[in-house]
CSV table of C-alpha atoms in Angstrom, one decimal:
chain,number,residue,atom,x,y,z
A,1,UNK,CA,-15.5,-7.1,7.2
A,2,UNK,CA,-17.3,-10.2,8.6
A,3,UNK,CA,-17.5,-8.7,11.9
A,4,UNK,CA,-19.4,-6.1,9.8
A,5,UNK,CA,-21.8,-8.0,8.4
A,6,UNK,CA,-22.0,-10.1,11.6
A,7,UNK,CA,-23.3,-7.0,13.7
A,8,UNK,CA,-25.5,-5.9,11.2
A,9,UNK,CA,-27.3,-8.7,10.6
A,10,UNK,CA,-27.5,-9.4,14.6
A,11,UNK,CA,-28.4,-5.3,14.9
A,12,UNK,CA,-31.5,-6.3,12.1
A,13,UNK,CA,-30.2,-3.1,10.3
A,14,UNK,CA,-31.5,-2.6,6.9
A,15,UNK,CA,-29.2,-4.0,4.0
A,16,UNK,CA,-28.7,-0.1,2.5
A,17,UNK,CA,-27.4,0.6,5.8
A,18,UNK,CA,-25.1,-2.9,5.7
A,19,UNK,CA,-23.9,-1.8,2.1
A,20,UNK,CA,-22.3,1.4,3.4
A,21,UNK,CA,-20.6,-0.1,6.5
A,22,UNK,CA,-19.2,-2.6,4.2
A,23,UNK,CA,-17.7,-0.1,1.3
A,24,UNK,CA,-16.8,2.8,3.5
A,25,UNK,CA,-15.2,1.4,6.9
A,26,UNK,CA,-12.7,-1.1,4.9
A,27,UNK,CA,-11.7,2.6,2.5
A,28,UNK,CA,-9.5,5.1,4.3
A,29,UNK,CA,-8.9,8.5,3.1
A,30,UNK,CA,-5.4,7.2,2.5
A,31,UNK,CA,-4.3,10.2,0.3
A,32,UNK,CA,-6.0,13.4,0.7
A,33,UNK,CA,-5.6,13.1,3.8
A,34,UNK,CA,-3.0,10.5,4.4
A,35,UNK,CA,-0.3,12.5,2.7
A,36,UNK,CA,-0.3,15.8,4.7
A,37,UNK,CA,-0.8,13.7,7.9
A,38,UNK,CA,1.4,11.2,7.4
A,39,UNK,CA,4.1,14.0,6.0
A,40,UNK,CA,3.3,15.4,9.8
A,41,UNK,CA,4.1,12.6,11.7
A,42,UNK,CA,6.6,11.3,9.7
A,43,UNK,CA,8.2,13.6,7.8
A,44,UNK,CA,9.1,12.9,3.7
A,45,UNK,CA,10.5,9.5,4.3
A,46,UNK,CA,7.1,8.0,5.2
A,47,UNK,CA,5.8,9.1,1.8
A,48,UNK,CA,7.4,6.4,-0.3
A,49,UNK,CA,5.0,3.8,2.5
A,50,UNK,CA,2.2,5.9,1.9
A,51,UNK,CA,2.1,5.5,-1.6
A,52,UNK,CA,2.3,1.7,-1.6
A,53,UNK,CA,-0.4,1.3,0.9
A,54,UNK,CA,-2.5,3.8,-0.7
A,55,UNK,CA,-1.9,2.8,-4.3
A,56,UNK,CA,-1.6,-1.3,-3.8
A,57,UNK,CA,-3.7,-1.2,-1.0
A,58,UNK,CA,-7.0,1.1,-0.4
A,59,UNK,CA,-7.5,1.7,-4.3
A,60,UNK,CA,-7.2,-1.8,-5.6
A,61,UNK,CA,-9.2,-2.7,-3.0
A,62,UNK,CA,-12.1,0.1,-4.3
A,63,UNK,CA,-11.9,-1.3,-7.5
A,64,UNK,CA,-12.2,-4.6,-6.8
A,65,UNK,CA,-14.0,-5.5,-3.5
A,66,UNK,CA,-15.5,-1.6,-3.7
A,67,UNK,CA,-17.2,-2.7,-7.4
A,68,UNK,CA,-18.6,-5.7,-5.6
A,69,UNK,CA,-20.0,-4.3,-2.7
A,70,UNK,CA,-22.0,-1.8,-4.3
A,71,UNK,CA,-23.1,-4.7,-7.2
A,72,UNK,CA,-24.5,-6.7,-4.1
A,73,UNK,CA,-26.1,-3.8,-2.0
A,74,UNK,CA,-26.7,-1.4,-4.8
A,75,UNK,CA,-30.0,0.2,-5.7
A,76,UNK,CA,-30.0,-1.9,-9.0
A,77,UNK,CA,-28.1,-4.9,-6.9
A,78,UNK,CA,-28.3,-8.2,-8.3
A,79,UNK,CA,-27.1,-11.6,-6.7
A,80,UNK,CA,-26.6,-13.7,-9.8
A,81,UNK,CA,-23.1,-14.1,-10.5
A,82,UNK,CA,-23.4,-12.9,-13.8
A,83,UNK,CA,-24.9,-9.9,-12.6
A,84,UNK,CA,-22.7,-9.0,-10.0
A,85,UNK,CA,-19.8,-10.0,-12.4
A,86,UNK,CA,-20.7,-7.8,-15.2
A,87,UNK,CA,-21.4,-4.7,-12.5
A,88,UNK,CA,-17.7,-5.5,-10.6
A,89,UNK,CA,-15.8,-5.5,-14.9
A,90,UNK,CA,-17.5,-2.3,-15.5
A,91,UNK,CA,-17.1,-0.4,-12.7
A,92,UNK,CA,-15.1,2.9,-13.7
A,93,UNK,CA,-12.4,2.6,-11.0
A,94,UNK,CA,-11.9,-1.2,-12.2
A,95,UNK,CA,-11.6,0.1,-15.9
A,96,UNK,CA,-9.8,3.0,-14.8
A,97,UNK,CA,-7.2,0.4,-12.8
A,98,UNK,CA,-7.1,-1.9,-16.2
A,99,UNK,CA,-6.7,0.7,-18.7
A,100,UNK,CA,-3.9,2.4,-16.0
A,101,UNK,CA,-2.0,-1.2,-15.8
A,102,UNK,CA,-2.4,-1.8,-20.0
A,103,UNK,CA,-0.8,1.8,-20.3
A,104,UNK,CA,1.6,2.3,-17.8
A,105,UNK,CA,4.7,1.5,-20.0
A,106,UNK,CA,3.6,4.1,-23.3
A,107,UNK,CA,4.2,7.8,-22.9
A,108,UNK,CA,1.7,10.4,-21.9
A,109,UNK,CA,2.1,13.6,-24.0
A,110,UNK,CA,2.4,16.5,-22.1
A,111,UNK,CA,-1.0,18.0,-22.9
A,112,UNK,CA,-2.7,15.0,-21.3
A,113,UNK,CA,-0.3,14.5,-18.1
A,114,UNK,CA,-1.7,17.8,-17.6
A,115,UNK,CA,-5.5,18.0,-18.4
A,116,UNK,CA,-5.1,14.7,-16.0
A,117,UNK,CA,-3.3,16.2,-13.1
A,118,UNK,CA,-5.6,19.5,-13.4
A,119,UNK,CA,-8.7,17.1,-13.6
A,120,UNK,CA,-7.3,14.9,-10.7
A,121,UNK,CA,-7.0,18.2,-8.3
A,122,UNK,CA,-10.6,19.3,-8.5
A,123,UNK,CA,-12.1,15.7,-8.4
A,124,UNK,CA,-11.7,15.3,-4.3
A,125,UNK,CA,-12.6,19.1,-3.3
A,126,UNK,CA,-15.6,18.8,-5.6
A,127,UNK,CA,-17.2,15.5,-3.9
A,128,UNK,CA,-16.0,16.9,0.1
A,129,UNK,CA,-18.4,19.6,-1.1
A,130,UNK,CA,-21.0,17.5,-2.6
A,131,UNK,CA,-20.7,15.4,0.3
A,132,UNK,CA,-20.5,18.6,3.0
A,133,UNK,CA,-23.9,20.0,1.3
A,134,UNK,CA,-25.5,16.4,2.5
A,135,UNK,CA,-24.1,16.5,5.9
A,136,UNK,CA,-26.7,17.1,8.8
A,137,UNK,CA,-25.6,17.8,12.2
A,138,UNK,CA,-29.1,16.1,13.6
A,139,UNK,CA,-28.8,12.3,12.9
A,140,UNK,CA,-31.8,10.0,13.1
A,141,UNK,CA,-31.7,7.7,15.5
A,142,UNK,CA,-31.5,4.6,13.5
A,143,UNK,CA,-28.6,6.0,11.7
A,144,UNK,CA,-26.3,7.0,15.1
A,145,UNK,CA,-25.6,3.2,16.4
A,146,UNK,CA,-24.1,2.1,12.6
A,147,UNK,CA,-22.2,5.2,12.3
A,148,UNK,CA,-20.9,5.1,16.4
A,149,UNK,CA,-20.1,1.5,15.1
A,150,UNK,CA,-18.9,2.1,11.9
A,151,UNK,CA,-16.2,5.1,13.2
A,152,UNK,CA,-15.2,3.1,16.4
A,153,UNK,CA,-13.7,0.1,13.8
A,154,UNK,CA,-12.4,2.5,11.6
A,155,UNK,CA,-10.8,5.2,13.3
A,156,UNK,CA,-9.8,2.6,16.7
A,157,UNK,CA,-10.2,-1.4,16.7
A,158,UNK,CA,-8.9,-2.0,12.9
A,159,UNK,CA,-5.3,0.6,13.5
A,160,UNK,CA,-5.0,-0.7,17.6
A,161,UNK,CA,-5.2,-4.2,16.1
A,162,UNK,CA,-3.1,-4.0,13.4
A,163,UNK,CA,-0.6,-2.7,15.9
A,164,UNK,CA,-0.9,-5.0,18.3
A,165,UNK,CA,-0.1,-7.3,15.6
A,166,UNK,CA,2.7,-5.6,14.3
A,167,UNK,CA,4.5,-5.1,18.0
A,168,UNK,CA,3.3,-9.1,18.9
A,169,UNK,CA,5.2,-9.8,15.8
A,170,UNK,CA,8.4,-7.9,16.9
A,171,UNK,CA,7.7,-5.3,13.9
A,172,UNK,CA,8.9,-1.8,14.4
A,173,UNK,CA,9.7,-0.2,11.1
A,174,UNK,CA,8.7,2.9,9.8
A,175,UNK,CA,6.5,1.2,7.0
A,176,UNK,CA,4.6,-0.7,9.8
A,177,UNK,CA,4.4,2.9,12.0
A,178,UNK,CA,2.8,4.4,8.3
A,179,UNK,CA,0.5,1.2,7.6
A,180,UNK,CA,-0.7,1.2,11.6
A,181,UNK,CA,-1.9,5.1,11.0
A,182,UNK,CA,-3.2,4.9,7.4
A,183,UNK,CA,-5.5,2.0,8.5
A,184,UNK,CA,-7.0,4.6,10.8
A,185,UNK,CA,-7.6,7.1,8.4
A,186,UNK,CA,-11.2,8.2,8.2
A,187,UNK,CA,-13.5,6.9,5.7
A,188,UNK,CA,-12.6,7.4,1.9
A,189,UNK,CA,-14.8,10.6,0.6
A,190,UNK,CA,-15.2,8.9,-2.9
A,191,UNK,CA,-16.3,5.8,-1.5
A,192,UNK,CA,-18.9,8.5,0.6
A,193,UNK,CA,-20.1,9.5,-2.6
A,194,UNK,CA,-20.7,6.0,-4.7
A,195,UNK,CA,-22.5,5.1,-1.6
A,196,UNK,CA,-25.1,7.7,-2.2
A,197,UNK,CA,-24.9,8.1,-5.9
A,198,UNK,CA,-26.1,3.6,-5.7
A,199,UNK,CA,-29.0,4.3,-3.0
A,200,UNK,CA,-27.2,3.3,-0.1
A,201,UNK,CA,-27.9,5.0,3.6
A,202,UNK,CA,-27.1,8.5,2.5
A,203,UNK,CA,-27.2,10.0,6.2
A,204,UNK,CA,-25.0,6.8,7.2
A,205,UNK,CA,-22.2,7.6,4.3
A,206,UNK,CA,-22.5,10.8,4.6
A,207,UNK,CA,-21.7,11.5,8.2
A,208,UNK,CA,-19.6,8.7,8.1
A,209,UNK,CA,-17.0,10.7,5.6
A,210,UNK,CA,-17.6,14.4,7.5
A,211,UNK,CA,-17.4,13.4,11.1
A,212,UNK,CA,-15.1,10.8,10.5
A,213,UNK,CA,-12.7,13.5,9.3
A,214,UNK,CA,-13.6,15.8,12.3
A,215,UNK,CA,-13.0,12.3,14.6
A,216,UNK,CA,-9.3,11.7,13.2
A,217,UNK,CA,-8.1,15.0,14.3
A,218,UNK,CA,-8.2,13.9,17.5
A,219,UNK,CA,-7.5,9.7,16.7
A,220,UNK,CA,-4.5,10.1,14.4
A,221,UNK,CA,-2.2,12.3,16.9
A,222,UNK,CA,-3.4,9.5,19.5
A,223,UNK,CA,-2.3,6.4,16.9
A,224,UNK,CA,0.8,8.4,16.5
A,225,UNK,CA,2.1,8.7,19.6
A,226,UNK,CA,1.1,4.9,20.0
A,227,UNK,CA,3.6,4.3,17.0
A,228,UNK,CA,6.3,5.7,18.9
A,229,UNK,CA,5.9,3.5,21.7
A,230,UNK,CA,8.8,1.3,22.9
A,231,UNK,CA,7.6,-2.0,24.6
């Protein structure tokens, strides 16, 4: 994330186009896509991993440092504390995560589990095709360095160096083999979405989600057969 922010303030690129690199290349698409790949590679056993990584990991992250990032960069940003603290407490994934916590011991009754699981299956289909109605195959210029940027540390640098750290580190389990390839899932589609729904870079988050997902195709077969690796 500094490294972020450290190229885009030496690139002189605009702060909406900062914002998305910051909220979008952290996020992976750790679960609508990360379950049928990571079922692929790994077979049912890697699930358990998955769901730790995706649940403790990328989505308290996007209610947290997510909430902040788009209080900062925002189109009704603010940088007094106050500001920024009252934007990060009501951001719906962070009440969604507190009300989730508070609840978690009393029991659902069947007509909600449901209305929530039918609700929970159209949300991610509905914003791919939100996003995919955005999408433009000809990219302005100032937009193709970020995103070249952005999808190189996403999709290679941040999975090959948490690797590398992993295998330097004498670490070989099958949690480590799932972490290495969910860090190089693509972008996370929701993230996309808040992105343009605050006034960020919409071409930026945008392509970043769609070809990202076209880009991993090709990178998370590669990472893969880099997990398997003996040295």
């Amino acid at each position: 994330m500094a490294a972020l922010h450290r190229r885009g303030l030496a690139a002189a690129w605009p702060r909406s186009i900062v914002g998305v690199l910051l909220l979008l290349v952290p996020l992976g698409n750790t679960s609508f896509l990360g379950v049928p790949m990571i079922q692929a590679f790994f077979g049912a056993g890697g699930l358990p991993f998955l769901i730790v990584y995706d649940q403790f990991g990328t989505m308290a992250i996007f209610a947290t440092y997510g909430a902040l990032i788009l209080a900062l960069y925002g189109r009704k940003a603010g940088t007094d504390v106050a500001t920024v603290a009252r934007r990060v407490l009501l951001f719906p994934p962070t009440l969604a995560l507190v009300v989730g916590l508070a609840a978690r011991s009393w029991p659902y009754p069947e007509i909600l589990t449901r209305l929530l699981q039918n609700l929970s299956v159209m949300l991610v289909p509905l914003v791919m095709v939100a996003i995919g109605l955005q999408l433009r195959l000809k990219l302005e210029r100032r937009v193709l360095r970020p995103l070249s940027f952005g999808l190189a540390v996403k999709l290679l640098a941040a999975p090959l160096l948490l690797w590398l750290g992993c295998r330097l580190a004498g670490i070989t389990s099958l949690a480590a083999d799932v972490a290495i390839v969910e860090a190089g899932m693509p972008p996370m589609v929701t993230a996309g979405a808040l992105a343009v729904a605050a006034g960020l870079e919409a071409d930026l988050a945008v392509a970043l989600v769609g070809l990202g997902i076209a880009c991993s195709f090709v990178s998370l077969p590669l990472l893969f057969r880099l997990t398997q690796l003996v040295l």
